[in-house]
């Protein structure tokens, strides 16, 4: 996950945004309604892909107020950290991990919606998310000055 924030996002580690990356147990393993899925490359044991889910809805700020109200914490399954290492892309790993996250959310029974945000410059992200869900807000078109360039999606749980 850290590789992705350095290589694909160019931000590097920012504690306020990425604390879950360095402490995934507290964020995704210990809480009962959260989960972290990891795909491992069987040839060398390295992490090939990750995907996480938690019950925290999008915060305002930085997201639009109406979006935070539409996807409240507790009833929103937010998909996070869906990352695939470059050498493992285009093999269906992200799609399979997301399917596992959605199955987890459905089994929980308390989630009304699945939400995620993606950056347009993230390799392959928008193409994948458009096949799985619906754009509910494209900040590049809807926010003053293009917002932060984030595209927000809802993925059906039914």
C-alpha angles and dihedrals in degrees: 000000000000090000089059097053090051101039105031103025099033092213100105119208113334110181095212092054102030109036089116090060094062094039106034093154094064093045105037113009106043100044108081096222094049130076143183123206122197128190113207126205103237093206096065108002094245123141110265099178143353137201130178139186131198139169096244113113122212112291127232114248117056091029123057113277093237090055093053089049093048092051106037124185114262097033098047122082103209115200112217142172097019096168132158122191111243095247090056099046125117093034100100096256096128092047092051093047092048089050088055091050092051091049088052091050092048092049090051090062095202100085119096097181142017114222136178141163128218137187117238092226093056107110111257095346102117093044092054096044093048090057092050104038150359130276108242096175132009105192090195088069104023108039125073109267090004093293111234093325092254123149115208121209140188118208118200117249094194 
